[in-house]
């Protein structure tokens, strides 16, 4: 029984071993196939995700580009039209500080230009002793591509604040034309549109004091054309309210003053340049009051009528090869002629009276300033006025208007440690009053703080 059993077991093992081996191989292959299938599905899913992300990114980029192109005109228009915000207000701000010490041999309260109708408080040498000069606070900025604006406050030593200038102007109209509106220093003559801190002497020429009240600054509009050629050719016209001396407030519509001027200039070689001009000013006055400082009774007189003025100006500048750093020189002069006609009223103790008034008066100055070494300059100036004898249809003799020819001689020396500071010593012999020469000594400082625009030629 043993042998058949063993044989049966051997036969069974021989028969079933191949079947078991085949079953194991099939399971392994199935597992491998399953892994490959899973990996394939995983990679396909990842590839699809990457392809979807790429498509989404490309679509977003295209959409953004299209939106930017579509919005560009609107953004540009909005930027041009948008008003300035608080953070966008960033003007150039400058402050001019000045002061003087004056030693005067004659009483400044009795100062007058003999033979001329008084122009108000702008004439004369000022007070004796230490004086805080007129300080200037200026703010200027571009408003938009078409306009710019400027505001200048004048702070006097008498604790008053006035508006020196407040205007808007175009930045660049076609063919050299520009327009300014507001209050501004008129461009008649040469010195008039220069602020006082840029003057070469402590005070204004006598002709400016007598005929323009120091400076003529109208409220109005100015149009100026600069020819697009190498030679300087400038033509301008101004229309104003007429409230500035030699006019006054006449409570009328329209314009009360008009000015017309032309300036030409050019270079002379590599070292010289020049400019010359002709200006006409027309205005009027209604009850322009004045008093005689030599009279203590407080009697007032007034002028009503027309005022016409002619101004000729010229300046020559020299600097070696156009470089003014070491040495430079300038010669400057102006001639002013004024004709006034109308009615003169006089208020005296015996009562008021009125009569005709007609006068033709003139004045001029000539000055030269030489920078003989860096930072140091010396200058000479001569002033002359001719009042002539006005025609007055009144019995009142008006001693203030008796014919006379005031004159003045001035010499100055100044030192500028930098372009922002200047110290000046000036001596003058002022013969504005008959029989009384006023010997004047001035010490002056001028300091500039902040950004300041370049000065004109």
Short mmCIF file of C-alpha atoms in Angstrom, two decimals:
data_model
loop_
_atom_site.label_atom_id
_atom_site.label_comp_id
_atom_site.label_asym_id
_atom_site.label_seq_id
_atom_site.Cartn_x
_atom_site.Cartn_y
_atom_site.Cartn_z
CA UNK A 1 0.00 0.00 0.00
CA UNK A 2 2.96 2.33 0.64
CA UNK A 3 4.44 2.36 -2.82
CA UNK A 4 1.30 3.28 -4.70
CA UNK A 5 0.67 6.17 -2.31
CA UNK A 6 4.12 7.67 -2.74
CA UNK A 7 3.82 7.35 -6.44
CA UNK A 8 0.48 9.04 -6.45
CA UNK A 9 1.88 11.99 -4.50
CA UNK A 10 4.79 12.38 -6.87
CA UNK A 11 2.54 12.36 -9.87
CA UNK A 12 0.28 14.94 -8.29
CA UNK A 13 3.21 17.26 -7.57
CA UNK A 14 4.48 16.92 -11.07
CA UNK A 15 1.13 17.76 -12.49
CA UNK A 16 0.27 20.77 -10.24
CA UNK A 17 3.65 22.61 -10.00
CA UNK A 18 3.46 24.14 -13.49
CA UNK A 19 -0.07 25.31 -12.84
CA UNK A 20 0.99 27.06 -9.60
CA UNK A 21 3.93 28.76 -11.33
CA UNK A 22 1.72 29.99 -14.16
CA UNK A 23 -0.76 31.40 -11.66
CA UNK A 24 1.99 33.39 -9.88
CA UNK A 25 3.27 34.81 -13.15
CA UNK A 26 -0.20 35.94 -14.16
CA UNK A 27 -0.71 37.76 -10.86
CA UNK A 28 2.63 39.61 -11.17
CA UNK A 29 1.90 40.64 -14.73
CA UNK A 30 -1.51 41.85 -13.71
CA UNK A 31 0.02 43.91 -10.92
CA UNK A 32 2.58 45.43 -13.29
CA UNK A 33 -0.09 46.25 -15.82
CA UNK A 34 -2.17 47.87 -13.09
CA UNK A 35 0.79 50.02 -12.02
CA UNK A 36 1.47 51.07 -15.60
CA UNK A 37 -2.18 51.89 -16.09
CA UNK A 38 -2.25 53.93 -12.87
CA UNK A 39 0.93 55.80 -13.84
CA UNK A 40 -0.43 56.50 -17.30
CA UNK A 41 -3.66 57.83 -15.89
CA UNK A 42 -1.75 59.96 -13.37
CA UNK A 43 0.58 61.43 -15.99
CA UNK A 44 -2.31 62.06 -18.35
CA UNK A 45 -4.17 63.88 -15.59
CA UNK A 46 -1.10 65.98 -14.76
CA UNK A 47 -0.52 66.78 -18.45
CA UNK A 48 -4.12 67.80 -18.84
CA UNK A 49 -3.84 70.03 -15.76
CA UNK A 50 -0.66 71.66 -17.09
CA UNK A 51 -2.24 72.18 -20.50
CA UNK A 52 -5.29 73.75 -18.86
CA UNK A 53 -3.13 76.09 -16.77
CA UNK A 54 -1.20 77.12 -19.89
CA UNK A 55 -4.41 77.86 -21.75
CA UNK A 56 -5.80 79.82 -18.80
CA UNK A 57 -2.60 81.89 -18.53
CA UNK A 58 -2.56 82.64 -22.25
CA UNK A 59 -6.20 83.67 -22.15
CA UNK A 60 -5.63 85.93 -19.13
CA UNK A 61 -2.65 87.60 -20.79
CA UNK A 62 -4.57 88.27 -23.97
CA UNK A 63 -7.51 89.63 -22.00
CA UNK A 64 -5.24 91.96 -20.01
CA UNK A 65 -3.56 93.24 -23.17
CA UNK A 66 -6.89 93.91 -24.82
CA UNK A 67 -8.17 95.68 -21.72
CA UNK A 68 -5.05 97.82 -21.51
CA UNK A 69 -5.31 98.82 -25.16
CA UNK A 70 -8.97 99.66 -24.75
CA UNK A 71 -8.39 101.66 -21.56
CA UNK A 72 -5.33 103.63 -22.72
CA UNK A 73 -7.24 106.51 -24.38
CA UNK A 74 -9.61 106.81 -21.44
CA UNK A 75 -6.73 106.81 -18.96
CA UNK A 76 -4.90 109.51 -20.93
CA UNK A 77 -8.03 111.64 -21.15
CA UNK A 78 -8.74 111.19 -17.45
CA UNK A 79 -5.16 112.08 -16.54
CA UNK A 80 -5.35 115.24 -18.62
CA UNK A 81 -8.71 116.28 -17.20
CA UNK A 82 -8.28 115.15 -13.59
CA UNK A 83 -7.92 117.99 -11.06
CA UNK A 84 -4.81 118.16 -8.92
CA UNK A 85 -5.17 116.41 -5.57
CA UNK A 86 -3.67 117.56 -2.33
CA UNK A 87 -0.65 115.35 -2.78
CA UNK A 88 -0.12 116.67 -6.33
CA UNK A 89 0.26 120.28 -5.12
CA UNK A 90 4.03 120.66 -5.12
CA UNK A 91 4.93 124.20 -6.25
CA UNK A 92 8.31 125.87 -6.27
CA UNK A 93 8.43 128.06 -3.18
CA UNK A 94 10.91 130.89 -2.66
CA UNK A 95 11.31 133.53 0.01
CA UNK A 96 13.23 136.80 -0.32
CA UNK A 97 14.37 138.46 2.90
CA UNK A 98 15.74 141.99 2.84
CA UNK A 99 16.55 144.86 5.14
CA UNK A 100 18.34 148.21 5.19
CA UNK A 101 20.01 150.71 7.44
CA UNK A 102 19.56 154.30 6.23
CA UNK A 103 21.45 157.41 7.31
CA UNK A 104 19.78 160.48 5.77
CA UNK A 105 20.87 164.10 6.18
CA UNK A 106 17.38 165.46 5.34
CA UNK A 107 14.05 164.62 6.97
CA UNK A 108 12.47 161.85 4.84
CA UNK A 109 8.98 162.90 5.97
CA UNK A 110 9.45 166.16 4.04
CA UNK A 111 10.70 164.40 0.90
CA UNK A 112 9.18 165.47 -2.40
CA UNK A 113 10.06 165.54 -6.07
CA UNK A 114 9.76 169.26 -6.72
CA UNK A 115 7.62 170.10 -9.75
CA UNK A 116 5.84 166.72 -9.94
CA UNK A 117 2.44 165.55 -8.75
CA UNK A 118 3.14 163.15 -5.84
CA UNK A 119 2.87 159.47 -6.68
CA UNK A 120 2.02 158.24 -3.20
CA UNK A 121 4.07 156.28 -0.70
CA UNK A 122 6.42 154.66 -3.23
CA UNK A 123 8.63 157.75 -3.65
CA UNK A 124 11.47 158.74 -1.38
CA UNK A 125 14.35 157.09 0.48
CA UNK A 126 12.24 155.54 3.24
CA UNK A 127 12.71 155.90 6.98
CA UNK A 128 15.89 156.59 8.86
CA UNK A 129 17.69 153.90 10.84
CA UNK A 130 17.13 150.17 10.67
CA UNK A 131 14.26 149.02 8.48
CA UNK A 132 12.90 145.64 7.57
CA UNK A 133 12.67 145.72 3.81
CA UNK A 134 9.93 144.25 1.69
CA UNK A 135 10.03 140.45 1.84
CA UNK A 136 8.61 138.35 -0.98
CA UNK A 137 7.00 134.93 -0.75
CA UNK A 138 6.50 133.29 -4.14
CA UNK A 139 4.77 130.06 -5.12
CA UNK A 140 4.86 128.90 -8.74
CA UNK A 141 3.98 125.67 -10.52
CA UNK A 142 2.76 124.18 -13.77
CA UNK A 143 -0.99 123.66 -13.64
CA UNK A 144 -1.26 121.31 -16.62
CA UNK A 145 0.40 121.03 -20.03
CA UNK A 146 -1.22 124.31 -21.10
CA UNK A 147 -1.07 126.63 -18.06
CA UNK A 148 1.23 127.66 -15.21
CA UNK A 149 0.61 129.99 -12.29
CA UNK A 150 2.46 132.19 -9.83
CA UNK A 151 1.57 134.02 -6.64
CA UNK A 152 3.91 136.53 -4.95
CA UNK A 153 3.09 138.11 -1.60
CA UNK A 154 4.84 141.32 -0.58
CA UNK A 155 5.36 141.57 3.18
CA UNK A 156 6.32 145.09 4.18
CA UNK A 157 8.18 146.20 7.26
CA UNK A 158 5.00 147.97 8.43
CA UNK A 159 3.34 144.58 9.06
CA UNK A 160 1.15 144.70 5.96
CA UNK A 161 0.74 141.99 3.34
CA UNK A 162 -0.03 142.77 -0.28
CA UNK A 163 -0.31 140.81 -3.49
CA UNK A 164 2.68 141.71 -5.63
CA UNK A 165 1.74 139.33 -8.45
CA UNK A 166 -0.94 136.69 -8.95
CA UNK A 167 -1.33 135.40 -12.48
CA UNK A 168 -1.83 132.43 -14.76
CA UNK A 169 -0.14 132.18 -18.12
CA UNK A 170 -0.02 129.86 -21.07
CA UNK A 171 3.07 127.68 -21.37
CA UNK A 172 3.48 127.46 -25.12
CA UNK A 173 0.89 128.62 -27.60
CA UNK A 174 1.57 128.39 -31.31
CA UNK A 175 4.22 130.49 -33.05
CA UNK A 176 5.76 132.14 -29.98
CA UNK A 177 2.53 133.62 -28.59
CA UNK A 178 1.79 133.54 -24.86
CA UNK A 179 -0.96 135.08 -22.74
CA UNK A 180 -0.91 136.12 -19.09
CA UNK A 181 -3.89 137.14 -16.93
CA UNK A 182 -4.14 138.47 -13.38
CA UNK A 183 -1.89 140.95 -11.59
CA UNK A 184 1.63 141.18 -12.95
CA UNK A 185 4.59 143.52 -13.33
CA UNK A 186 4.13 145.19 -16.68
CA UNK A 187 6.76 144.65 -19.38
CA UNK A 188 6.90 148.34 -20.33
CA UNK A 189 10.45 149.66 -20.24
CA UNK A 190 13.28 147.52 -18.91
CA UNK A 191 13.40 147.72 -15.12
CA UNK A 192 9.66 147.65 -14.46
CA UNK A 193 9.12 143.89 -14.63
CA UNK A 194 12.14 143.11 -12.43
CA UNK A 195 11.46 142.46 -8.75
CA UNK A 196 13.19 144.87 -6.38
CA UNK A 197 15.61 142.25 -5.04
CA UNK A 198 17.16 141.98 -8.54
CA UNK A 199 17.85 145.72 -8.85
CA UNK A 200 21.46 146.89 -8.91
CA UNK A 201 20.75 149.75 -6.48
CA UNK A 202 18.79 150.01 -3.24
CA UNK A 203 16.04 152.20 -4.70
CA UNK A 204 14.24 152.78 -7.99
CA UNK A 205 15.35 155.52 -10.40
CA UNK A 206 13.76 158.93 -9.85
CA UNK A 207 11.91 158.68 -13.17
CA UNK A 208 10.23 155.45 -12.02
CA UNK A 209 9.26 157.05 -8.72
CA UNK A 210 7.82 160.16 -10.38
CA UNK A 211 6.00 158.60 -13.35
CA UNK A 212 5.20 155.01 -12.29
CA UNK A 213 4.98 155.23 -8.50
CA UNK A 214 7.97 152.90 -8.24
CA UNK A 215 6.61 150.13 -10.46
CA UNK A 216 3.59 149.75 -12.72
CA UNK A 217 1.69 146.52 -12.02
CA UNK A 218 -1.77 146.35 -13.59
CA UNK A 219 -4.63 143.94 -13.04
CA UNK A 220 -5.46 142.73 -16.52
CA UNK A 221 -4.30 140.62 -19.41
CA UNK A 222 -1.08 140.52 -21.41
CA UNK A 223 -0.37 139.04 -24.84
CA UNK A 224 3.26 138.70 -25.86
CA UNK A 225 4.71 137.38 -29.12
CA UNK A 226 8.32 136.26 -29.54
CA UNK A 227 9.42 135.97 -33.16
CA UNK A 228 10.81 132.50 -34.05
CA UNK A 229 14.10 133.87 -35.38
CA UNK A 230 17.66 134.14 -34.06
CA UNK A 231 17.42 137.88 -33.39
CA UNK A 232 15.27 138.87 -30.41
CA UNK A 233 12.02 140.47 -31.57
CA UNK A 234 9.30 140.73 -28.94
CA UNK A 235 5.98 142.55 -29.24
CA UNK A 236 3.43 142.83 -26.46
CA UNK A 237 0.13 144.44 -25.58
CA UNK A 238 -1.54 144.82 -22.18
CA UNK A 239 -5.05 145.80 -21.14
CA UNK A 240 -5.64 146.64 -17.49
CA UNK A 241 -8.17 148.02 -15.06
CA UNK A 242 -6.33 151.34 -14.84
CA UNK A 243 -6.22 151.32 -11.04
CA UNK A 244 -2.41 151.39 -10.83
CA UNK A 245 -0.56 154.73 -10.73
CA UNK A 246 -0.49 156.92 -12.79
CA UNK A 247 -4.15 155.87 -13.04
CA UNK A 248 -6.56 155.08 -10.22
CA UNK A 249 -9.81 153.24 -9.64
CA UNK A 250 -12.45 154.95 -11.77
CA UNK A 251 -15.31 152.49 -11.18
CA UNK A 252 -15.86 151.80 -14.87
CA UNK A 253 -16.51 148.80 -17.08
CA UNK A 254 -14.01 147.66 -19.66
CA UNK A 255 -10.33 148.44 -19.48
CA UNK A 256 -8.90 151.64 -18.07
CA UNK A 257 -5.28 151.31 -19.21
CA UNK A 258 -3.48 150.03 -22.28
CA UNK A 259 0.19 149.44 -23.02
CA UNK A 260 2.01 148.55 -26.22
CA UNK A 261 5.71 147.75 -26.46
CA UNK A 262 8.39 146.22 -28.66
CA UNK A 263 11.85 144.94 -27.77
CA UNK A 264 14.69 143.89 -30.07
CA UNK A 265 18.13 142.52 -29.25
CA UNK A 266 21.07 140.47 -30.46
CA UNK A 267 24.63 139.39 -29.69
CA UNK A 268 27.75 141.36 -30.50
CA UNK A 269 30.48 138.83 -31.08
CA UNK A 270 31.17 136.19 -28.43
CA UNK A 271 31.27 138.57 -25.46
CA UNK A 272 28.57 141.21 -25.92
CA UNK A 273 24.78 141.40 -26.17
CA UNK A 274 22.20 144.18 -26.23
CA UNK A 275 18.49 144.90 -26.03
CA UNK A 276 16.48 148.04 -26.82
CA UNK A 277 12.80 148.82 -26.52
CA UNK A 278 9.97 151.28 -27.08
CA UNK A 279 6.87 151.35 -24.86
CA UNK A 280 3.65 153.35 -24.86
CA UNK A 281 1.33 153.54 -21.84
CA UNK A 282 -2.10 155.14 -21.80
CA UNK A 283 -4.30 155.47 -18.72
CA UNK A 284 -6.39 157.98 -16.80
CA UNK A 285 -7.31 159.17 -13.33
CA UNK A 286 -10.41 160.41 -11.52
CA UNK A 287 -9.79 162.48 -8.38
CA UNK A 288 -6.26 161.15 -7.89
CA UNK A 289 -5.57 162.84 -4.57
CA UNK A 290 -2.25 164.16 -3.35
CA UNK A 291 -0.92 166.45 -0.66
CA UNK A 292 2.13 168.64 -0.27
CA UNK A 293 4.41 167.13 2.42
CA UNK A 294 5.83 170.60 3.13
CA UNK A 295 2.40 171.84 4.24
CA UNK A 296 1.15 170.81 7.66
CA UNK A 297 -2.45 171.85 7.18
CA UNK A 298 -3.44 168.62 5.47
CA UNK A 299 -4.77 170.36 2.36
CA UNK A 300 -5.54 167.91 -0.43
CA UNK A 301 -5.62 168.40 -4.16
CA UNK A 302 -6.71 166.00 -6.90
CA UNK A 303 -6.09 165.41 -10.58
CA UNK A 304 -8.63 164.05 -13.06
CA UNK A 305 -7.78 163.46 -16.69
CA UNK A 306 -5.62 161.55 -19.15
CA UNK A 307 -2.06 160.32 -18.76
CA UNK A 308 0.15 159.30 -21.70
CA UNK A 309 3.68 157.99 -21.42
CA UNK A 310 6.56 157.10 -23.75
CA UNK A 311 9.47 154.93 -22.56
CA UNK A 312 12.73 154.23 -24.38
CA UNK A 313 15.07 151.64 -22.85
CA UNK A 314 18.39 150.04 -23.75
CA UNK A 315 20.93 147.75 -22.10
CA UNK A 316 24.33 146.40 -23.11
CA UNK A 317 26.01 143.45 -21.38
CA UNK A 318 29.59 142.24 -21.67
CA UNK A 319 31.31 139.13 -20.35
CA UNK A 320 34.57 137.58 -21.64
CA UNK A 321 33.52 134.90 -24.14
CA UNK A 322 30.05 134.97 -22.62
CA UNK A 323 31.24 133.75 -19.19
CA UNK A 324 30.28 136.25 -16.43
CA UNK A 325 31.83 134.29 -13.55
CA UNK A 326 35.08 136.26 -13.34
CA UNK A 327 34.22 139.63 -14.86
CA UNK A 328 31.19 141.27 -16.46
CA UNK A 329 29.79 144.71 -17.16
CA UNK A 330 26.41 146.16 -18.05
CA UNK A 331 25.33 149.61 -19.11
CA UNK A 332 21.64 150.39 -18.72
CA UNK A 333 19.46 153.43 -19.30
CA UNK A 334 15.86 154.55 -19.81
CA UNK A 335 14.09 157.73 -20.90
CA UNK A 336 10.49 158.43 -19.80
CA UNK A 337 8.24 161.22 -21.07
CA UNK A 338 4.73 161.82 -19.72
CA UNK A 339 1.95 164.14 -20.81
CA UNK A 340 -1.02 164.70 -18.50
CA UNK A 341 -4.04 166.88 -19.21
CA UNK A 342 -7.30 167.37 -17.39
CA UNK A 343 -8.60 169.16 -14.32
CA UNK A 344 -6.90 170.03 -11.07
CA UNK A 345 -8.93 170.68 -7.93
CA UNK A 346 -7.57 172.31 -4.81
CA UNK A 347 -9.04 172.17 -1.32
CA UNK A 348 -7.76 175.03 0.84
CA UNK A 349 -9.01 176.84 3.88
CA UNK A 350 -10.91 179.36 1.75
CA UNK A 351 -12.77 176.59 -0.10
CA UNK A 352 -12.43 174.26 -3.06
CA UNK A 353 -11.59 175.41 -6.56
CA UNK A 354 -10.97 173.70 -9.90
CA UNK A 355 -9.14 174.57 -13.09
CA UNK A 356 -7.41 173.10 -16.09
CA UNK A 357 -4.07 171.30 -15.87
CA UNK A 358 -1.63 170.42 -18.65
CA UNK A 359 1.96 169.26 -18.26
CA UNK A 360 4.69 167.53 -20.27
CA UNK A 361 7.49 166.15 -18.11
CA UNK A 362 10.43 163.84 -18.66
CA UNK A 363 13.18 162.00 -16.86
CA UNK A 364 15.99 159.55 -17.45
CA UNK A 365 18.69 157.56 -15.74
CA UNK A 366 21.93 155.93 -16.81
CA UNK A 367 23.81 153.35 -14.77
CA UNK A 368 26.81 151.08 -15.15
CA UNK A 369 27.71 148.06 -13.01
CA UNK A 370 31.06 146.28 -13.23
CA UNK A 371 31.99 142.97 -11.61
CA UNK A 372 35.74 143.44 -11.22
CA UNK A 373 36.38 140.09 -9.51
CA UNK A 374 34.26 137.08 -8.53
CA UNK A 375 31.46 138.04 -6.13
CA UNK A 376 32.32 141.77 -6.08
CA UNK A 377 30.60 144.54 -8.07
CA UNK A 378 30.71 148.32 -8.18
CA UNK A 379 28.18 150.63 -9.82
CA UNK A 380 27.43 154.25 -10.70
CA UNK A 381 24.02 155.79 -11.47
CA UNK A 382 22.85 159.24 -12.48
CA UNK A 383 19.18 160.35 -12.40
CA UNK A 384 17.69 163.47 -13.92
CA UNK A 385 14.14 164.84 -14.12
CA UNK A 386 12.70 167.86 -15.93
CA UNK A 387 9.35 169.06 -14.58
CA UNK A 388 9.02 172.05 -16.93
CA UNK A 389 6.30 174.52 -15.97
CA UNK A 390 2.78 173.08 -16.11
CA UNK A 391 -0.19 175.11 -17.27
CA UNK A 392 -2.55 175.46 -14.31
CA UNK A 393 -5.85 177.33 -14.56
CA UNK A 394 -6.07 178.11 -10.86
CA UNK A 395 -5.31 181.13 -8.73
CA UNK A 396 -3.59 178.84 -6.21
CA UNK A 397 0.15 179.12 -7.00
CA UNK A 398 0.81 175.43 -6.17
CA UNK A 399 4.42 175.86 -4.98
CA UNK A 400 4.80 172.08 -5.11
CA UNK A 401 4.49 172.24 -8.91
CA UNK A 402 6.91 175.12 -9.49
CA UNK A 403 9.36 174.19 -12.23
CA UNK A 404 12.49 172.32 -11.12
CA UNK A 405 14.92 169.67 -12.36
CA UNK A 406 15.65 167.12 -9.61
CA UNK A 407 18.82 165.04 -9.94
CA UNK A 408 20.69 162.37 -7.99
CA UNK A 409 24.09 160.68 -8.09
CA UNK A 410 24.57 157.22 -6.60
CA UNK A 411 27.51 154.87 -6.13
CA UNK A 412 27.31 151.34 -4.78
CA UNK A 413 29.51 148.38 -3.87
CA UNK A 414 28.07 144.94 -3.27
CA UNK A 415 29.37 141.50 -2.33
CA UNK A 416 27.58 138.25 -3.15
CA UNK A 417 28.99 135.19 -1.32
CA UNK A 418 26.68 133.06 -3.49
CA UNK A 419 23.78 133.44 -5.86
CA UNK A 420 21.46 133.35 -2.82
CA UNK A 421 22.88 136.26 -0.79
CA UNK A 422 24.01 139.83 -1.35
CA UNK A 423 25.37 142.61 0.88
CA UNK A 424 25.40 146.19 -0.44
CA UNK A 425 26.76 149.61 0.52
CA UNK A 426 25.33 152.63 -1.32
CA UNK A 427 25.96 156.36 -1.10
CA UNK A 428 23.84 158.98 -2.88
CA UNK A 429 23.52 162.77 -3.15
CA UNK A 430 19.84 163.44 -3.79
CA UNK A 431 18.92 166.90 -5.08
CA UNK A 432 15.18 166.32 -5.41
CA UNK A 433 14.32 169.35 -3.23
CA UNK A 434 15.48 172.89 -4.03
CA UNK A 435 18.28 174.13 -1.81
CA UNK A 436 18.57 170.91 0.23
CA UNK A 437 20.89 168.12 -0.87
CA UNK A 438 20.16 164.86 0.93
CA UNK A 439 23.32 162.83 1.60
CA UNK A 440 22.17 159.23 1.87
CA UNK A 441 24.05 156.16 3.11
CA UNK A 442 22.44 152.73 2.84
CA UNK A 443 23.48 149.29 4.06
CA UNK A 444 21.37 146.50 2.59
CA UNK A 445 21.11 142.72 2.75
CA UNK A 446 19.16 140.50 0.35
CA UNK A 447 18.77 136.77 0.99
CA UNK A 448 17.02 134.19 -1.19
CA UNK A 449 15.63 130.96 0.25
CA UNK A 450 14.25 128.09 -1.78
CA UNK A 451 13.87 127.50 -5.48
CA UNK A 452 13.95 130.68 -7.51
CA UNK A 453 13.31 131.13 -11.22
CA UNK A 454 16.09 132.39 -13.45
CA UNK A 455 16.15 136.15 -13.94
CA UNK A 456 15.40 137.67 -17.32
CA UNK A 457 18.07 139.27 -19.53
#
